[in-house]
Coordinates of C-alpha atoms and ligand atoms in Angstrom, one line a residue:
M1 CA 39.5 -15.0 -1.0
M2 CA 39.1 -17.6 -3.7
S3 CA 39.5 -21.2 -2.6
E4 CA 40.8 -24.0 -4.8
E5 CA 37.8 -26.0 -3.7
T6 CA 35.3 -23.4 -4.9
R7 CA 37.2 -23.3 -8.3
K8 CA 37.0 -27.0 -8.6
G9 CA 33.3 -27.0 -7.8
A10 CA 32.6 -24.3 -10.4
E11 CA 34.5 -26.2 -13.0
I12 CA 32.5 -29.4 -12.4
I13 CA 29.3 -27.4 -12.7
R14 CA 30.4 -25.9 -16.0
R15 CA 31.1 -29.4 -17.3
G16 CA 27.5 -30.5 -16.4
G17 CA 28.3 -32.2 -13.1
V18 CA 26.5 -32.2 -9.7
V19 CA 28.1 -30.4 -6.8
A20 CA 26.7 -30.3 -3.2
F21 CA 27.2 -26.7 -1.9
P22 CA 26.8 -24.9 1.3
T23 CA 24.3 -22.0 1.8
E24 CA 23.3 -20.1 5.0
T25 CA 20.1 -22.3 5.2
V26 CA 20.9 -25.9 4.3
Y27 CA 23.2 -27.7 1.9
G28 CA 22.0 -27.8 -1.7
L29 CA 22.5 -30.1 -4.7
G30 CA 23.8 -27.9 -7.4
A31 CA 23.9 -28.1 -11.2
D32 CA 23.8 -25.6 -14.1
A33 CA 20.2 -24.4 -14.3
F34 CA 20.5 -24.0 -18.0
N35 CA 21.7 -27.5 -18.6
P36 CA 18.6 -29.8 -18.6
I37 CA 20.7 -33.0 -18.5
A38 CA 22.6 -31.9 -15.5
V39 CA 19.4 -30.8 -13.8
A40 CA 17.9 -34.3 -14.6
R41 CA 20.8 -35.8 -12.7
V42 CA 19.9 -33.8 -9.6
F43 CA 16.4 -35.3 -9.7
E44 CA 17.9 -38.7 -10.0
V45 CA 20.4 -38.3 -7.2
K46 CA 17.7 -37.0 -4.9
R47 CA 15.1 -39.5 -6.1
R48 CA 12.8 -36.6 -6.4
P49 CA 9.7 -36.7 -8.5
Y50 CA 9.8 -34.5 -11.6
F51 CA 6.7 -32.7 -10.6
D52 CA 8.5 -31.0 -7.7
P53 CA 10.2 -27.8 -9.1
L54 CA 13.6 -26.6 -8.1
I55 CA 14.9 -23.3 -6.7
V56 CA 17.5 -21.5 -8.9
H57 CA 20.3 -19.8 -7.0
L58 CA 21.9 -16.6 -8.3
A59 CA 24.8 -14.4 -7.4
T60 CA 23.9 -11.1 -9.1
L61 CA 20.8 -9.2 -10.2
K62 CA 22.0 -9.7 -13.8
D63 CA 21.4 -13.4 -13.3
L64 CA 17.9 -12.6 -12.2
D65 CA 17.4 -10.9 -15.6
R66 CA 18.2 -14.1 -17.4
L67 CA 15.5 -16.0 -15.4
V68 CA 12.4 -13.9 -14.9
R69 CA 10.1 -11.8 -17.1
E70 CA 9.2 -9.1 -14.6
I71 CA 9.7 -8.2 -11.0
P72 CA 6.6 -6.8 -9.2
S73 CA 7.4 -3.8 -7.1
K74 CA 6.7 -5.7 -3.8
A75 CA 9.1 -8.4 -4.9
E76 CA 11.6 -5.7 -5.7
R77 CA 11.3 -4.3 -2.2
L78 CA 11.9 -7.8 -0.7
I79 CA 14.9 -8.2 -2.9
E80 CA 16.4 -4.9 -1.7
K81 CA 15.8 -5.8 1.9
F82 CA 16.6 -9.5 2.1
W83 CA 19.0 -10.5 -0.6
P84 CA 21.4 -12.1 -0.3
G85 CA 19.5 -14.1 2.3
P86 CA 17.1 -16.9 3.1
L87 CA 14.2 -15.7 0.9
T88 CA 13.0 -17.4 -2.3
L89 CA 10.6 -15.6 -4.7
V90 CA 8.4 -17.3 -7.2
L91 CA 8.1 -15.2 -10.3
F92 CA 7.1 -15.6 -13.9
K93 CA 9.9 -17.2 -15.8
K94 CA 11.5 -16.4 -19.1
E95 CA 11.1 -18.8 -22.0
E96 CA 14.8 -19.9 -21.8
V97 CA 14.5 -21.4 -18.3
P98 CA 14.3 -25.2 -19.0
E99 CA 11.0 -26.8 -18.2
I100 CA 12.7 -29.5 -16.1
V101 CA 13.7 -26.8 -13.6
T102 CA 10.1 -25.6 -13.1
S103 CA 8.3 -28.9 -13.6
G104 CA 6.5 -27.3 -16.5
L105 CA 5.2 -24.3 -14.5
Q106 CA 5.2 -20.8 -15.9
T107 CA 7.0 -19.6 -12.8
V108 CA 10.5 -20.1 -11.4
A109 CA 11.6 -20.0 -7.8
V110 CA 14.8 -17.8 -7.3
R111 CA 17.0 -16.8 -4.5
M112 CA 20.4 -15.2 -3.8
P113 CA 22.0 -17.2 -0.9
K114 CA 24.1 -15.5 1.7
H115 CA 27.2 -17.5 1.9
P116 CA 30.4 -16.1 0.4
M117 CA 31.5 -19.5 -1.0
T118 CA 28.2 -20.1 -2.7
L119 CA 28.1 -16.7 -4.3
Q120 CA 31.7 -17.3 -5.6
L121 CA 30.8 -20.7 -6.8
I122 CA 27.9 -19.3 -8.9
Q123 CA 30.0 -16.5 -10.3
L124 CA 32.9 -18.8 -11.2
A125 CA 30.5 -21.3 -12.8
E126 CA 29.1 -18.3 -14.8
T127 CA 25.6 -19.7 -14.5
P128 CA 22.7 -19.7 -12.0
I129 CA 22.5 -23.1 -10.3
V130 CA 19.6 -25.2 -9.2
G131 CA 19.7 -26.3 -5.6
P132 CA 17.2 -28.5 -3.9
S133 CA 18.3 -29.4 -0.4
A134 CA 21.0 -32.1 -0.6
N135 CA 19.0 -34.9 1.1
P136 CA 17.2 -38.0 -0.3
F137 CA 13.6 -36.9 -1.0
G138 CA 11.5 -36.7 2.2
Y139 CA 14.4 -37.0 4.6
L140 CA 15.9 -34.3 6.9
S141 CA 17.8 -31.5 5.2
P142 CA 21.6 -31.5 5.7
T143 CA 23.2 -28.6 7.6
R144 CA 26.8 -29.9 7.4
A145 CA 29.0 -31.3 4.6
E146 CA 29.3 -34.5 6.7
D147 CA 25.5 -35.0 6.5
V148 CA 25.7 -34.8 2.7
Q149 CA 28.7 -37.2 2.6
E150 CA 26.8 -39.7 4.7
Q151 CA 23.8 -39.9 2.5
L152 CA 24.7 -38.9 -1.0
G153 CA 28.5 -38.9 -0.9
D154 CA 28.9 -41.6 -3.5
Q155 CA 26.4 -40.1 -5.9
V156 CA 27.6 -36.5 -6.2
D157 CA 30.7 -35.4 -8.2
F158 CA 32.0 -33.1 -5.4
I159 CA 31.0 -31.7 -2.0
L160 CA 32.0 -28.1 -1.3
D161 CA 32.5 -27.8 2.5
G162 CA 31.5 -24.4 3.8
G163 CA 31.1 -25.4 7.4
P164 CA 27.8 -25.7 9.4
C165 CA 24.8 -23.7 8.1
E166 CA 24.1 -20.6 10.1
V167 CA 20.3 -20.4 9.7
G168 CA 19.6 -24.2 9.7
V169 CA 16.1 -24.1 8.1
E170 CA 15.3 -23.6 4.5
S171 CA 14.4 -20.3 2.9
T172 CA 11.0 -18.7 3.2
I173 CA 9.1 -18.9 -0.1
V174 CA 6.9 -16.1 -1.2
S175 CA 5.0 -16.5 -4.5
F176 CA 4.0 -13.6 -6.8
A177 CA 2.3 -16.0 -9.2
E178 CA -1.2 -14.9 -8.2
E179 CA -2.9 -11.7 -7.2
G180 CA -1.3 -10.9 -3.9
P181 CA 1.9 -12.2 -2.5
A182 CA 1.5 -15.7 -0.9
L183 CA 3.6 -17.6 1.7
L184 CA 4.4 -21.0 0.3
R185 CA 6.8 -22.1 3.0
A186 CA 7.8 -20.6 6.3
G187 CA 11.6 -20.4 6.6
G188 CA 14.7 -18.4 7.5
I189 CA 13.1 -14.9 7.2
P190 CA 10.2 -14.6 9.6
L191 CA 6.8 -13.7 8.1
E192 CA 6.5 -10.7 10.4
E193 CA 9.7 -9.2 8.8
I194 CA 8.3 -9.7 5.3
E195 CA 4.9 -8.2 6.2
S196 CA 6.7 -5.2 7.7
I197 CA 8.1 -4.5 4.2
I198 CA 5.2 -5.3 1.9
G199 CA 2.1 -5.6 4.1
K200 CA -0.3 -8.6 4.3
V201 CA 0.9 -11.8 2.8
N202 CA -1.6 -14.6 2.1
I203 CA -0.9 -17.8 3.9
T204 CA -1.6 -20.9 1.8
K205 CA -2.5 -23.9 3.9
S206 CA -0.3 -26.9 3.6
G207 CA -1.3 -29.1 0.7
E208 CA -4.0 -26.8 -0.5
K209 CA -2.3 -26.1 -3.8
G210 CA -1.6 -29.7 -4.6
P211 CA 1.2 -30.3 -7.0
L212 CA 1.7 -26.6 -7.5
A213 CA 3.8 -26.5 -4.4
P214 CA 4.7 -30.1 -3.7
G215 CA 7.1 -29.1 -0.9
M216 CA 4.0 -28.5 1.1
L217 CA 3.0 -32.1 1.2
P218 CA 2.3 -33.1 4.8
K219 CA 5.0 -35.8 5.2
H220 CA 8.3 -34.1 4.9
Y221 CA 11.7 -33.4 6.6
A222 CA 11.2 -36.7 8.4
P223 CA 13.6 -38.9 10.3
R224 CA 13.2 -42.6 10.2
T225 CA 12.2 -42.7 13.8
P226 CA 8.5 -41.8 14.5
V227 CA 8.1 -38.2 15.8
L228 CA 5.4 -37.2 18.3
L229 CA 4.6 -33.6 18.7
N230 CA 2.1 -33.9 21.6
W231 CA 2.3 -36.2 24.6
D232 CA -1.6 -36.3 24.5
E233 CA -1.4 -38.3 21.2
A234 CA 0.0 -41.3 23.0
S235 CA -1.4 -43.1 26.1
P236 CA 0.9 -43.8 29.0
E237 CA 0.6 -47.5 28.2
E238 CA 1.9 -46.9 24.7
L239 CA 5.0 -45.2 26.1
K240 CA 5.9 -47.8 28.7
E241 CA 9.1 -49.8 28.1
K242 CA 9.8 -47.7 25.0
R243 CA 13.1 -46.0 24.3
I244 CA 12.1 -42.4 23.8
G245 CA 14.2 -39.4 22.9
L246 CA 13.3 -35.8 23.7
L247 CA 13.8 -33.0 21.3
A248 CA 13.5 -30.1 23.8
F249 CA 13.2 -26.5 22.9
R250 CA 14.9 -25.2 26.0
E251 CA 16.3 -26.7 29.2
P252 CA 13.6 -29.3 30.1
M253 CA 12.1 -30.2 33.4
V254 CA 12.6 -33.9 33.1
F255 CA 9.7 -36.0 34.4
F256 CA 10.3 -39.1 32.3
N257 CA 13.3 -41.4 31.9
F258 CA 14.3 -40.4 28.4
S259 CA 17.0 -42.4 26.6
H260 CA 18.5 -39.2 25.2
I261 CA 17.7 -35.5 25.3
E262 CA 18.6 -32.9 22.7
I263 CA 18.2 -29.3 23.7
L264 CA 17.7 -26.9 20.8
S265 CA 18.5 -23.7 22.7
K266 CA 19.2 -23.6 26.5
K267 CA 18.1 -20.0 26.7
G268 CA 15.1 -20.5 24.5
D269 CA 16.3 -18.5 21.5
L270 CA 14.4 -19.4 18.3
R271 CA 17.2 -18.4 16.0
E272 CA 19.6 -20.8 17.8
A273 CA 16.9 -23.5 17.9
A274 CA 16.4 -23.3 14.1
A275 CA 20.2 -23.6 13.6
N276 CA 20.3 -26.7 15.7
L277 CA 17.0 -28.3 14.5
F278 CA 18.1 -30.7 11.7
S279 CA 21.4 -31.8 13.3
A280 CA 19.6 -32.5 16.6
M281 CA 17.0 -34.6 14.8
R282 CA 19.7 -36.5 12.9
R283 CA 21.6 -37.3 16.2
L284 CA 18.3 -38.6 17.7
D285 CA 17.5 -40.6 14.5
R286 CA 20.9 -42.4 14.7
L287 CA 20.1 -43.9 18.1
G288 CA 17.5 -46.4 16.9
L289 CA 14.9 -45.1 19.3
D290 CA 11.3 -46.2 19.3
L291 CA 10.0 -42.6 19.4
I292 CA 11.1 -39.0 19.3
L293 CA 9.1 -36.7 21.4
A294 CA 9.3 -33.1 20.1
E295 CA 8.5 -30.1 22.3
P296 CA 6.5 -27.5 20.5
V297 CA 8.0 -24.0 20.2
P298 CA 6.2 -20.6 20.2
E299 CA 4.9 -19.9 16.7
V300 CA 6.4 -16.4 16.2
G301 CA 9.5 -15.4 14.2
L302 CA 11.5 -18.4 13.3
G303 CA 9.3 -20.5 15.5
R304 CA 6.8 -20.7 12.5
A305 CA 9.5 -22.4 10.4
I306 CA 10.5 -24.8 13.2
M307 CA 6.9 -25.8 13.9
D308 CA 6.2 -26.4 10.2
R309 CA 9.2 -28.8 10.1
L310 CA 8.2 -30.5 13.3
R311 CA 4.6 -31.0 12.1
K312 CA 5.8 -32.4 8.8
A313 CA 8.3 -34.7 10.6
S314 CA 5.5 -36.0 12.9
S315 CA 2.9 -36.4 10.2
T316 CA 1.6 -40.0 10.3
L317 CA 0.7 -39.9 6.6
K318 CA 3.0 -42.4 5.1
G319 CA 4.2 -42.6 1.5
E320 CA 4.1 -38.9 0.8
G321 CA 7.4 -37.4 0.5
G322 CA 8.8 -33.9 0.5
S323 CA 11.6 -31.9 -1.0
Ligands
TXA1 O1 16.9 -22.8 1.7 C1 16.6 -23.3 0.6 O2 15.6 -22.9 0.0 C2 17.3 -24.6 0.2 C3 18.8 -24.1 -0.1 C4 19.6 -25.2 -0.7 O3 18.7 -23.0 -1.0 N1 16.7 -25.2 -0.9 C5 15.5 -25.9 -0.8 O4 15.1 -26.5 -2.0 O5 14.9 -26.0 0.2 P1 14.0 -27.6 -2.0 O6 14.0 -28.1 -3.4 O7 14.3 -28.6 -1.0 O8 12.6 -26.9 -1.8 C6 12.2 -26.1 -2.8 C7 10.7 -25.8 -2.7 C8 9.9 -27.1 -3.0 O9 8.9 -27.2 -2.0 C9 9.2 -26.7 -4.3 O10 8.0 -27.3 -4.5 C10 9.1 -25.2 -4.2 O11 10.3 -24.8 -3.6 N2 9.1 -24.6 -5.6 C11 10.1 -24.5 -6.5 N3 9.7 -23.9 -7.6 C12 8.5 -23.5 -7.4 C13 7.5 -22.8 -8.2 N4 7.8 -22.4 -9.4 N5 6.3 -22.6 -7.7 C14 6.0 -23.1 -6.4 N6 6.8 -23.7 -5.6 C15 8.1 -24.0 -6.1
MG2 MG1 14.1 -29.9 0.7

């Protein structure tokens, strides 16, 4: 099925425009990866610093050929197993990939998204497309077309509505730029599943790499309302008379008079929790609360990606933004 909307989006991308597009993870801000001027506009719309490189989305393995020099055998095994899907690989780039896409790095981040509309969009546009999450730099990622409309609606040429995102957190990023594979960002494919295919993956601590992986900056994915991850960080006095929202993992035992409660998954399912995470935080953020208290989730499977987002949302370091 080929929708008129997808055709229109592809046409705009071919002409060098910026189109917000759905993926299985979050909505992206798309432009022709081989058109540096179009890519520059993506940075402008997002107010993203030029040192933070973009992920290139592709629809076929032929596209991959245009972008990367070589594919290590472990990367190939991951591609076979997880593409299309929420896995981004950092590989050495071909000369032709514009520097603005990779912030001057010798590597490029690539992924094949799992959303029929997106794959069609890329194919009709006849070019791989860059796609940072379609949010202003540092804010929560959008998981619905309405979220994009609300924040960047007047700045993009078109929003392709593909419904709510199924996975709800960004792709897992694995880099092959150094000796062994390294996890740069926990995401939609659990680390355990990746290691079951290629063995041990190095875990790079947040921020360790500095500007090499700027998405790892501590403050990131943050609502405007302060987020607290542990009750212990605040004294009871500090919490008195405050309007506090609860972001609960599962059905909570309520022992405090919360102004509002969002439950990520009643039955405590991490997959469901990930899918609901950003929209639940957005709803809480709209209420003008004094504080959002977030309940930690178990750090296994998708729980690793959820905790990474919650830690970054709750980081008190101000002035440092994320993708
Ligand atoms: O699920 C996703 O990955 C979404 C959807 C739209 O595909 N996209 C996304 O893009 O999350 P963005 O720009 O918000 O995050 C991309 C991350 C950034 O942290 C960036 O620093 C990192 O990927 N990155 C991109 N290219 C890189 C490279 N060559 N080396 C290291 N990190 C890179
Ligand atoms: Mg982002």
